JSON list of C-alpha atoms in Angstrom, two decimals:
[
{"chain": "A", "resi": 23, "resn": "UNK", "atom": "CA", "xyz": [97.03, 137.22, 146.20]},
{"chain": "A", "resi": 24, "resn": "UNK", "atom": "CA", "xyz": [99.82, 139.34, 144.52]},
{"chain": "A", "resi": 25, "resn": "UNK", "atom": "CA", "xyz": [101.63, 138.79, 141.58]},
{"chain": "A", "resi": 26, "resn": "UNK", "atom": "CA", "xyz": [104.99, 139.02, 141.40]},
{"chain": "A", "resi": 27, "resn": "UNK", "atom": "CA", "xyz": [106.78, 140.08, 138.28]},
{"chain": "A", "resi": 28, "resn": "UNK", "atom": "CA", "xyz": [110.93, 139.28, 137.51]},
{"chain": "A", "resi": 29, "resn": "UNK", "atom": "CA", "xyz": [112.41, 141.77, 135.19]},
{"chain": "A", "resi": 30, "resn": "UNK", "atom": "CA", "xyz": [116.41, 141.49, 134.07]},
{"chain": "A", "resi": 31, "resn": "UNK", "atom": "CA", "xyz": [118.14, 144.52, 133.41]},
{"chain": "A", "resi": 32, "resn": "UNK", "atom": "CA", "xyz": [120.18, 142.77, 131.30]},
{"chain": "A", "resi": 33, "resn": "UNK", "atom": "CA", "xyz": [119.67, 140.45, 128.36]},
{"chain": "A", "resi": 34, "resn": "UNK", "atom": "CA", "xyz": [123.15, 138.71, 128.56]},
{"chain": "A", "resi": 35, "resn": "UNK", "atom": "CA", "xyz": [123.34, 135.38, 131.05]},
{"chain": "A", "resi": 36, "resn": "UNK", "atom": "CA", "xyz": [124.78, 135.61, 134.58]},
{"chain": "A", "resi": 37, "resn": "UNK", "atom": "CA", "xyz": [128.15, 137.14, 134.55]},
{"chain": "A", "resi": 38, "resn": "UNK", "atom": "CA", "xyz": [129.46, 134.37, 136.54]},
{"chain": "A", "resi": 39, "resn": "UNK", "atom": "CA", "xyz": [128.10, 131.79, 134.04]},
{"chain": "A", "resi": 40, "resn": "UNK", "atom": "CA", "xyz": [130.64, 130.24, 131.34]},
{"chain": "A", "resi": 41, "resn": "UNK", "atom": "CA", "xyz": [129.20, 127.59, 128.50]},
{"chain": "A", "resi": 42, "resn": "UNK", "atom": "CA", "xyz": [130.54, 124.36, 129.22]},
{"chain": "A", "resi": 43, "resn": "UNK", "atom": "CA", "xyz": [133.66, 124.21, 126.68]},
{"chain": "A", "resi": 44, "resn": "UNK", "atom": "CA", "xyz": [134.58, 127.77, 128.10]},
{"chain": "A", "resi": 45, "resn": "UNK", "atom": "CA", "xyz": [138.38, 128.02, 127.06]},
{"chain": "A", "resi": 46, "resn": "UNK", "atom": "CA", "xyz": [140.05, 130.74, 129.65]},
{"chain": "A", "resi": 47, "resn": "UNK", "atom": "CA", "xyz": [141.88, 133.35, 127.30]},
{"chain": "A", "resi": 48, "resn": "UNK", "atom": "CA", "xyz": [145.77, 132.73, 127.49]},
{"chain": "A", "resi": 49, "resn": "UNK", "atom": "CA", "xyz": [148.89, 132.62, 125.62]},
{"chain": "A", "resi": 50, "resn": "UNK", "atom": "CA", "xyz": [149.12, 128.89, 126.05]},
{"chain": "A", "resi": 51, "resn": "UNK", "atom": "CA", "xyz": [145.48, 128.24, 125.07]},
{"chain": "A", "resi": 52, "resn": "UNK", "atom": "CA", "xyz": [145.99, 130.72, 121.75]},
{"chain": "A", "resi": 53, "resn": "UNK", "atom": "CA", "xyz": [148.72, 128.24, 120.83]},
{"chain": "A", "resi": 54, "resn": "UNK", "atom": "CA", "xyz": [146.02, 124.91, 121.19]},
{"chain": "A", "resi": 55, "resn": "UNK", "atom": "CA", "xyz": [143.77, 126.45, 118.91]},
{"chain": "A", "resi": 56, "resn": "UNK", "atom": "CA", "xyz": [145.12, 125.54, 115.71]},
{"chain": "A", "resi": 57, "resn": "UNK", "atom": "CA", "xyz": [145.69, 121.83, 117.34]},
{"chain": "A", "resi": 58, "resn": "UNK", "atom": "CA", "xyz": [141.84, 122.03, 118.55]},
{"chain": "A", "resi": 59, "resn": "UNK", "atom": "CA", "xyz": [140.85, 122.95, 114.87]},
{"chain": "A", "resi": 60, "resn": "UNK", "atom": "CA", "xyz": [142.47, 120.06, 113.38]},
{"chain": "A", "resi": 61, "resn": "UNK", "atom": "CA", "xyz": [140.65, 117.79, 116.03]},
{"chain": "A", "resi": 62, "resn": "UNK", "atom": "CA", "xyz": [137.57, 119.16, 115.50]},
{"chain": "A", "resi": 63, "resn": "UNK", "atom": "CA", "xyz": [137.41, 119.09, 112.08]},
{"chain": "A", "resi": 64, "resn": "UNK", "atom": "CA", "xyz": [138.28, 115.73, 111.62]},
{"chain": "A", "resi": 65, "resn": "UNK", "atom": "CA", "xyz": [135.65, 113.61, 109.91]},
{"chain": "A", "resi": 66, "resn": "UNK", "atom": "CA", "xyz": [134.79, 110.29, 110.85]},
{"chain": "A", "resi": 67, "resn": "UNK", "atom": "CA", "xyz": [134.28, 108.27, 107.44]},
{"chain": "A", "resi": 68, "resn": "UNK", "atom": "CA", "xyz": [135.91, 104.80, 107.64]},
{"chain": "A", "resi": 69, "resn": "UNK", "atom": "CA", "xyz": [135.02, 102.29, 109.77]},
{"chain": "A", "resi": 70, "resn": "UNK", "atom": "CA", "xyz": [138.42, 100.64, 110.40]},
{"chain": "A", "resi": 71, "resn": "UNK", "atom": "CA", "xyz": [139.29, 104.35, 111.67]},
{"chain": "A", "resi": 72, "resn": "UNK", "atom": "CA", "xyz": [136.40, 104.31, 113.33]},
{"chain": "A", "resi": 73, "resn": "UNK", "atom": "CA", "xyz": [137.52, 101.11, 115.36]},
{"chain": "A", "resi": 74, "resn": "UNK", "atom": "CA", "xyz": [141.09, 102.71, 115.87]},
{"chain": "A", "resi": 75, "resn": "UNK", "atom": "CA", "xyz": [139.83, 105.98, 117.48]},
{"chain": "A", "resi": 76, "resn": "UNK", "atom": "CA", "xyz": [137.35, 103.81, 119.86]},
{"chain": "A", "resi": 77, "resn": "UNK", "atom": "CA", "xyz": [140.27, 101.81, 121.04]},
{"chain": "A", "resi": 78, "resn": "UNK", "atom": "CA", "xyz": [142.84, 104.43, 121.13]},
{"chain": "A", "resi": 79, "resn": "UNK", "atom": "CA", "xyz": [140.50, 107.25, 122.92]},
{"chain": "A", "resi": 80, "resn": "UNK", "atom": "CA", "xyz": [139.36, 105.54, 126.65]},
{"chain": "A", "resi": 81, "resn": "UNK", "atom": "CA", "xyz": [135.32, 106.09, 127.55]},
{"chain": "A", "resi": 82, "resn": "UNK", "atom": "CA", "xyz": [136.70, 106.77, 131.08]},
{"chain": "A", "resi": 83, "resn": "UNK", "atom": "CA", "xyz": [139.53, 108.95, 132.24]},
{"chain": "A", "resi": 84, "resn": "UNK", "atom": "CA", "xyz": [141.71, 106.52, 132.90]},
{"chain": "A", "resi": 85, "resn": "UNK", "atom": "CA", "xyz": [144.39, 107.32, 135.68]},
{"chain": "A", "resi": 86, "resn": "UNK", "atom": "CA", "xyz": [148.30, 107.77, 134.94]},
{"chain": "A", "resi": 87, "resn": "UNK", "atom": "CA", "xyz": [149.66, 104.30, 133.97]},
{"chain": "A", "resi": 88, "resn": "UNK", "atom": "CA", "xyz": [153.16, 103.82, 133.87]},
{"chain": "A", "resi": 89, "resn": "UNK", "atom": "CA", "xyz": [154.60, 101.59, 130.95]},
{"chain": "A", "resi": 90, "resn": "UNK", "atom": "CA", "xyz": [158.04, 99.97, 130.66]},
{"chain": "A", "resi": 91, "resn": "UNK", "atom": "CA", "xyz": [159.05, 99.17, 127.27]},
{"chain": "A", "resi": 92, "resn": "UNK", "atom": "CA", "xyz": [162.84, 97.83, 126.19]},
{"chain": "A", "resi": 93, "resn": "UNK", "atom": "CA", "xyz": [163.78, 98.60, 129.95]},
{"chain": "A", "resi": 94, "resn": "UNK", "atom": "CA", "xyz": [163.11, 102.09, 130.22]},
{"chain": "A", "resi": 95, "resn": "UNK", "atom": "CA", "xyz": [160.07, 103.62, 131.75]},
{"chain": "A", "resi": 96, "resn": "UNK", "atom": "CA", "xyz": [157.33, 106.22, 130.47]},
{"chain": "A", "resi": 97, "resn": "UNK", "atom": "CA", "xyz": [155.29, 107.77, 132.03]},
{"chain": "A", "resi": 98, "resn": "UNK", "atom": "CA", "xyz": [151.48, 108.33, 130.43]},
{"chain": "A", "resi": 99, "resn": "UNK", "atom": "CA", "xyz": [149.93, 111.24, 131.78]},
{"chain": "A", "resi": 100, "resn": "UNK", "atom": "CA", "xyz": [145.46, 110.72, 132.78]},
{"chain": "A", "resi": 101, "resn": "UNK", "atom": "CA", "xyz": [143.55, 111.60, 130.10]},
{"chain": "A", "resi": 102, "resn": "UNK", "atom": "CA", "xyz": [141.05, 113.67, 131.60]},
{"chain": "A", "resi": 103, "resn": "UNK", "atom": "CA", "xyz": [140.06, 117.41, 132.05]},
{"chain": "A", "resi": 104, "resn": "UNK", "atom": "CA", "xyz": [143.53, 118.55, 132.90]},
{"chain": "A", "resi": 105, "resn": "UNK", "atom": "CA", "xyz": [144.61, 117.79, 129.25]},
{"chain": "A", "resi": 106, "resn": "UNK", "atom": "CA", "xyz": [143.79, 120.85, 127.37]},
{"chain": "A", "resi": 107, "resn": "UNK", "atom": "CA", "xyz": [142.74, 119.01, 124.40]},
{"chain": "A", "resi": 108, "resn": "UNK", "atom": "CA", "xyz": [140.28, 116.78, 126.47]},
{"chain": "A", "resi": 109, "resn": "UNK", "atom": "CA", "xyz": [137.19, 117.90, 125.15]},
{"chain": "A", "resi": 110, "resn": "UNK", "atom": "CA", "xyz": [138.35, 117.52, 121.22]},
{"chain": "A", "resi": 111, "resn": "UNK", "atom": "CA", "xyz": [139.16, 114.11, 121.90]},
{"chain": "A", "resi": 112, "resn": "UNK", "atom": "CA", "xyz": [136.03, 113.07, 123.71]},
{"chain": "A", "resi": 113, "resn": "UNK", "atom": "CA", "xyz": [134.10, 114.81, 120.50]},
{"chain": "A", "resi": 114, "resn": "UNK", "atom": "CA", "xyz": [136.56, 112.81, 118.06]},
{"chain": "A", "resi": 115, "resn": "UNK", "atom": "CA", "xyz": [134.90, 109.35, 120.03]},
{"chain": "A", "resi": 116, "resn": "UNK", "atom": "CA", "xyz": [131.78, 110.37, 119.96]},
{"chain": "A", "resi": 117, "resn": "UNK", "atom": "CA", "xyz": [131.74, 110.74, 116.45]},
{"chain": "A", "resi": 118, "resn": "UNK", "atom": "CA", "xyz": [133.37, 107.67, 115.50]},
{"chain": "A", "resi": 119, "resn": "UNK", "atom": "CA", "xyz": [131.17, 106.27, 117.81]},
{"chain": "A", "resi": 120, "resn": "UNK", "atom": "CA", "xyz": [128.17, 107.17, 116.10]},
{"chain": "A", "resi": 121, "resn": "UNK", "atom": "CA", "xyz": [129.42, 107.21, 112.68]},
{"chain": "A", "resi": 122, "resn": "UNK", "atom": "CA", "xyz": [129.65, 103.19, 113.36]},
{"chain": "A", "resi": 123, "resn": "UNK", "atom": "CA", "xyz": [126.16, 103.15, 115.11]},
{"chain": "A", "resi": 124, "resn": "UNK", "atom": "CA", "xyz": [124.49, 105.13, 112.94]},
{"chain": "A", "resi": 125, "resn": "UNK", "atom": "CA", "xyz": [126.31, 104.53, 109.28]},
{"chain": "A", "resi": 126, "resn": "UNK", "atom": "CA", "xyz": [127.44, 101.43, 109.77]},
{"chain": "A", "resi": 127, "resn": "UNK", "atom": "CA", "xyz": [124.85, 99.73, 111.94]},
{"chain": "A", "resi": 128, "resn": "UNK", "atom": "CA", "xyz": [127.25, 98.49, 114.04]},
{"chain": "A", "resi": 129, "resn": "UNK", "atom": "CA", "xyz": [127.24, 97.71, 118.13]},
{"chain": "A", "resi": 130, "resn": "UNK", "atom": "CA", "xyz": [128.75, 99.37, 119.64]},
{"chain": "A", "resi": 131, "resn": "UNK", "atom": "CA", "xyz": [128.31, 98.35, 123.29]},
{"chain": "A", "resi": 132, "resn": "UNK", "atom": "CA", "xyz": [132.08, 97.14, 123.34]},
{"chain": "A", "resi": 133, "resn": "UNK", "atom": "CA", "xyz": [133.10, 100.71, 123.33]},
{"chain": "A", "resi": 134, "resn": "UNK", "atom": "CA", "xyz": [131.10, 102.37, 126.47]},
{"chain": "A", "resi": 135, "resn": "UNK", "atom": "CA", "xyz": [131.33, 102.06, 129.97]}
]
């Protein structure tokens, strides 16, 4: 039998491969940063917040809903991967999500899917 031995020239990952949060460089996503700091920095440590964000932030990207309030009409766009500050959001959730799980003890089955 013969053994077969993989070397890689190179020590970096596949040049096609991008981590999962990869951000394409642009002038429009240099302007989001600041936004995505604030997002991300945001600390989950009240549980009436906690409640808000749940509520607030869907579990599922919902599609675009269309609301009419005082007789006009607005127009809500989906909250999903096309809104660059999709994955903040989902990370705000998730903490307030565990910060009532975890800290509070709470269920929170009412929240997920």
């Amino acid at each position: 039998m013969e053994t077969i031995n993989h070397t890689h020239e190179h020590t970096h990952p596949h040049p096609n491969y991008h981590p999962p949060n990869y951000k394409k460089p642009g002038k429009f996503n240099n302007l989001l940063n600041p936004l995505r700091r604030v997002v991300d920095g945001i600390e989950v440590t009240n549980n009436r917040i906690a409640h808000l964000i749940c509520q607030t932030i869907p579990c599922c990207c919902p599609f675009e809903q269309q609301i009419k309030l005082f007789g006009r009409s607005f127009d809500i766009p989906a909250l999903c991967k096309l809104n660059p500050l999709y994955d903040e959001f989902v990370g705000l959730r998730f903490r307030a999500l565990s910060y009532l799980a975890d800290i509070c003890g709470e269920d929170v089955k009412k929240y997920i899917c």
